[in-house]
C-alpha positions as protocol buffer text, in pm:
chain_id: "A"
residue {
  index: 1
  type: MET
  ca { x: -700 y: 515 z: -178 }
}
residue {
  index: 2
  type: ALA
  ca { x: -541 y: 731 z: 93 }
}
residue {
  index: 3
  type: LYS
  ca { x: -683 y: 1045 z: 225 }
}
residue {
  index: 4
  type: ARG
  ca { x: -430 y: 1243 z: 70 }
}
residue {
  index: 5
  type: GLU
  ca { x: -464 y: 1107 z: -255 }
}
residue {
  index: 6
  type: ASN
  ca { x: -849 y: 1187 z: -231 }
}
residue {
  index: 7
  type: ILE
  ca { x: -770 y: 1558 z: -158 }
}
residue {
  index: 8
  type: GLY
  ca { x: -629 y: 1593 z: -492 }
}
residue {
  index: 9
  type: LEU
  ca { x: -878 y: 1401 z: -659 }
}
residue {
  index: 10
  type: SER
  ca { x: -1170 y: 1607 z: -472 }
}
residue {
  index: 11
  type: ARG
  ca { x: -972 y: 1936 z: -626 }
}
residue {
  index: 12
  type: GLU
  ca { x: -971 y: 1775 z: -944 }
}
residue {
  index: 13
  type: LEU
  ca { x: -1363 y: 1653 z: -966 }
}
residue {
  index: 14
  type: ARG
  ca { x: -1418 y: 2039 z: -843 }
}
residue {
  index: 15
  type: GLN
  ca { x: -1273 y: 2171 z: -1128 }
}
residue {
  index: 16
  type: THR
  ca { x: -1379 y: 1957 z: -1401 }
}
residue {
  index: 17
  type: GLU
  ca { x: -1791 y: 1927 z: -1283 }
}
residue {
  index: 18
  type: ASN
  ca { x: -2034 y: 1861 z: -1520 }
}
residue {
  index: 19
  type: ARG
  ca { x: -2307 y: 2118 z: -1627 }
}
residue {
  index: 20
  type: ALA
  ca { x: -2575 y: 1956 z: -1403 }
}
residue {
  index: 21
  type: GLU
  ca { x: -2332 y: 1929 z: -1105 }
}
residue {
  index: 22
  type: GLU
  ca { x: -2241 y: 2313 z: -1138 }
}
residue {
  index: 23
  type: GLU
  ca { x: -2608 y: 2437 z: -1165 }
}
residue {
  index: 24
  type: ALA
  ca { x: -2668 y: 2206 z: -853 }
}
residue {
  index: 25
  type: TRP
  ca { x: -2409 y: 2347 z: -662 }
}
residue {
  index: 26
  type: GLN
  ca { x: -2532 y: 2708 z: -723 }
}
residue {
  index: 27
  type: THR
  ca { x: -2855 y: 2627 z: -583 }
}
residue {
  index: 28
  type: LEU
  ca { x: -2719 y: 2455 z: -292 }
}
residue {
  index: 29
  type: ARG
  ca { x: -2493 y: 2696 z: -177 }
}
residue {
  index: 30
  type: LEU
  ca { x: -2790 y: 2893 z: -92 }
}
residue {
  index: 31
  type: LEU
  ca { x: -2875 y: 2698 z: 208 }
}
residue {
  index: 32
  type: ARG
  ca { x: -2566 y: 2841 z: 364 }
}
residue {
  index: 33
  type: LYS
  ca { x: -2783 y: 3128 z: 452 }
}
residue {
  index: 34
  type: GLU
  ca { x: -3018 y: 2902 z: 623 }
}
residue {
  index: 35
  type: GLY
  ca { x: -2752 y: 2761 z: 825 }
}
residue {
  index: 36
  type: TRP
  ca { x: -2668 y: 2428 z: 623 }
}
residue {
  index: 37
  type: PRO
  ca { x: -2321 y: 2449 z: 473 }
}
residue {
  index: 38
  type: VAL
  ca { x: -2282 y: 2238 z: 181 }
}
residue {
  index: 39
  type: ARG
  ca { x: -1968 y: 2071 z: 54 }
}
residue {
  index: 40
  type: ARG
  ca { x: -1898 y: 1963 z: -259 }
}
residue {
  index: 41
  type: GLN
  ca { x: -1683 y: 1661 z: -401 }
}
residue {
  index: 42
  type: HIS
  ca { x: -1656 y: 1598 z: -22 }
}
residue {
  index: 43
  type: GLN
  ca { x: -1464 y: 1276 z: 111 }
}
residue {
  index: 44
  type: ILE
  ca { x: -1656 y: 1038 z: 329 }
}
residue {
  index: 45
  type: GLY
  ca { x: -1432 y: 793 z: 465 }
}
residue {
  index: 46
  type: PRO
  ca { x: -1322 y: 614 z: 104 }
}
residue {
  index: 47
  type: TYR
  ca { x: -1561 y: 789 z: -74 }
}
residue {
  index: 48
  type: ILE
  ca { x: -1593 y: 1143 z: -258 }
}
residue {
  index: 49
  type: VAL
  ca { x: -1927 y: 1224 z: -270 }
}
residue {
  index: 50
  type: ASP
  ca { x: -2100 y: 1501 z: -515 }
}
residue {
  index: 51
  type: PHE
  ca { x: -2228 y: 1708 z: -232 }
}
residue {
  index: 52
  type: ALA
  ca { x: -2282 y: 1672 z: 163 }
}
residue {
  index: 53
  type: ILE
  ca { x: -2461 y: 1889 z: 433 }
}
residue {
  index: 54
  type: THR
  ca { x: -2225 y: 1735 z: 732 }
}
residue {
  index: 55
  type: LYS
  ca { x: -2438 y: 1887 z: 994 }
}
residue {
  index: 56
  type: ALA
  ca { x: -2729 y: 1685 z: 895 }
}
residue {
  index: 57
  type: ARG
  ca { x: -2560 y: 1401 z: 800 }
}
residue {
  index: 58
  type: LEU
  ca { x: -2679 y: 1430 z: 419 }
}
residue {
  index: 59
  type: VAL
  ca { x: -2545 y: 1344 z: 91 }
}
residue {
  index: 60
  type: ILE
  ca { x: -2661 y: 1414 z: -192 }
}
residue {
  index: 61
  type: GLU
  ca { x: -2565 y: 1245 z: -518 }
}
residue {
  index: 62
  type: VAL
  ca { x: -2630 y: 1404 z: -890 }
}
residue {
  index: 63
  type: ASP
  ca { x: -2685 y: 1073 z: -1094 }
}
residue {
  index: 64
  type: GLY
  ca { x: -2626 y: 1098 z: -1479 }
}
residue {
  index: 65
  type: GLY
  ca { x: -2722 y: 829 z: -1749 }
}
residue {
  index: 66
  type: ILE
  ca { x: -2352 y: 667 z: -1658 }
}
residue {
  index: 67
  type: HIS
  ca { x: -2525 y: 579 z: -1357 }
}
residue {
  index: 68
  type: ARG
  ca { x: -2769 y: 336 z: -1537 }
}
residue {
  index: 69
  type: GLU
  ca { x: -2502 y: 143 z: -1650 }
}
residue {
  index: 70
  type: GLN
  ca { x: -2519 y: -197 z: -1463 }
}
residue {
  index: 71
  type: GLU
  ca { x: -2167 y: -196 z: -1329 }
}
residue {
  index: 72
  type: VAL
  ca { x: -2172 y: 176 z: -1233 }
}
residue {
  index: 73
  type: ALA
  ca { x: -2535 y: 116 z: -1075 }
}
residue {
  index: 74
  type: ALA
  ca { x: -2394 y: -180 z: -838 }
}
residue {
  index: 75
  type: ARG
  ca { x: -2120 y: 33 z: -729 }
}
residue {
  index: 76
  type: ASP
  ca { x: -2370 y: 306 z: -651 }
}
residue {
  index: 77
  type: VAL
  ca { x: -2579 y: 45 z: -456 }
}
residue {
  index: 78
  type: GLU
  ca { x: -2270 y: -67 z: -249 }
}
residue {
  index: 79
  type: ARG
  ca { x: -2146 y: 223 z: -176 }
}
residue {
  index: 80
  type: GLU
  ca { x: -2486 y: 395 z: -94 }
}
residue {
  index: 81
  type: GLY
  ca { x: -2515 y: 80 z: 161 }
}
residue {
  index: 82
  type: VAL
  ca { x: -2180 y: 170 z: 362 }
}
residue {
  index: 83
  type: LEU
  ca { x: -2284 y: 512 z: 351 }
}
residue {
  index: 84
  type: ARG
  ca { x: -2607 y: 421 z: 534 }
}
residue {
  index: 85
  type: ALA
  ca { x: -2467 y: 165 z: 743 }
}
residue {
  index: 86
  type: ASP
  ca { x: -2214 y: 495 z: 880 }
}
residue {
  index: 87
  type: GLY
  ca { x: -2547 y: 695 z: 971 }
}
residue {
  index: 88
  type: TRP
  ca { x: -2555 y: 905 z: 641 }
}
residue {
  index: 89
  type: ASN
  ca { x: -2868 y: 986 z: 465 }
}
residue {
  index: 90
  type: VAL
  ca { x: -2845 y: 946 z: 66 }
}
residue {
  index: 91
  type: LEU
  ca { x: -3043 y: 1146 z: -180 }
}
residue {
  index: 92
  type: ARG
  ca { x: -2996 y: 1069 z: -530 }
}
residue {
  index: 93
  type: VAL
  ca { x: -3134 y: 1296 z: -807 }
}
residue {
  index: 94
  type: SER
  ca { x: -3133 y: 1265 z: -1162 }
}
residue {
  index: 95
  type: ALA
  ca { x: -2904 y: 1551 z: -1348 }
}
residue {
  index: 96
  type: GLN
  ca { x: -3191 y: 1666 z: -1533 }
}
residue {
  index: 97
  type: PHE
  ca { x: -3358 y: 1721 z: -1188 }
}
residue {
  index: 98
  type: ALA
  ca { x: -3072 y: 1883 z: -1041 }
}
residue {
  index: 99
  type: ARG
  ca { x: -3079 y: 2158 z: -1312 }
}
residue {
  index: 100
  type: HIS
  ca { x: -3397 y: 2254 z: -1164 }
}
residue {
  index: 101
  type: GLY
  ca { x: -3270 y: 2441 z: -873 }
}
residue {
  index: 102
  type: ASP
  ca { x: -3622 y: 2546 z: -726 }
}
residue {
  index: 103
  type: HIS
  ca { x: -3709 y: 2191 z: -716 }
}
residue {
  index: 104
  type: LEU
  ca { x: -3378 y: 2044 z: -580 }
}
residue {
  index: 105
  type: ILE
  ca { x: -3356 y: 2321 z: -307 }
}
residue {
  index: 106
  type: GLU
  ca { x: -3694 y: 2210 z: -165 }
}
residue {
  index: 107
  type: MET
  ca { x: -3633 y: 1868 z: -173 }
}
residue {
  index: 108
  type: VAL
  ca { x: -3305 y: 1883 z: 4 }
}
residue {
  index: 109
  type: ARG
  ca { x: -3499 y: 2093 z: 269 }
}
residue {
  index: 110
  type: ALA
  ca { x: -3744 y: 1840 z: 306 }
}
residue {
  index: 111
  type: GLU
  ca { x: -3484 y: 1570 z: 373 }
}
residue {
  index: 112
  type: ILE
  ca { x: -3320 y: 1800 z: 597 }
}
residue {
  index: 113
  type: LYS
  ca { x: -3643 y: 1812 z: 756 }
}
residue {
  index: 114
  type: ARG
  ca { x: -3704 y: 1458 z: 775 }
}
residue {
  index: 115
  type: CYS
  ca { x: -3339 y: 1357 z: 889 }
}
residue {
  index: 116
  type: CYS
  ca { x: -3313 y: 1647 z: 1146 }
}
residue {
  index: 117
  type: PRO
  ca { x: -3655 y: 1710 z: 1324 }
}
residue {
  index: 118
  type: LEU
  ca { x: -3473 y: 1808 z: 1641 }
}
residue {
  index: 119
  type: THR
  ca { x: -3274 y: 2073 z: 1438 }
}
residue {
  index: 120
  type: LEU
  ca { x: -3461 y: 2366 z: 1392 }
}
residue {
  index: 121
  type: HIS
  ca { x: -3197 y: 2649 z: 1401 }
}
residue {
  index: 122
  type: PRO
  ca { x: -2838 y: 2538 z: 1290 }
}
residue {
  index: 123
  type: SER
  ca { x: -2585 y: 2759 z: 1359 }
}
residue {
  index: 124
  type: PRO
  ca { x: -2505 y: 3009 z: 1125 }
}
residue {
  index: 125
  type: GLN
  ca { x: -2114 y: 2981 z: 1156 }
}
residue {
  index: 126
  type: GLY
  ca { x: -2111 y: 2684 z: 931 }
}
residue {
  index: 127
  type: GLU
  ca { x: -1918 y: 2384 z: 1017 }
}
residue {
  index: 128
  type: ARG
  ca { x: -1601 y: 2471 z: 1033 }
}
residue {
  index: 129
  type: GLY
  ca { x: -1346 y: 2180 z: 1163 }
}
residue {
  index: 130
  type: THR
  ca { x: -1608 y: 1869 z: 1065 }
}
């Protein structure tokens, strides 16, 4: 899929997010105040991920029931392998868990701390141009 086509798909996915993704987005946006801008339906290579914190090279995927299906789970494993090989950390959370804002944000903060131990105070300007 060409990058230009993915831009349109990203926009469409943002407009048709499910409830768990929307609730996760409302929670994860709070990380901006801490200098960790979060992008939703963000393109990385040929993939569009649910959420990405590019400064931390962290992908957050919200998995609903369809991700338990064998074919979808196999694609998820392949996709995660490609992302990890490209230097991304991948955090998968269930849709049910994603709807618990306090737990979700603490898990993401812990993952940022684990994967970015030298980045104590990210720039509050955000990540324009990345």
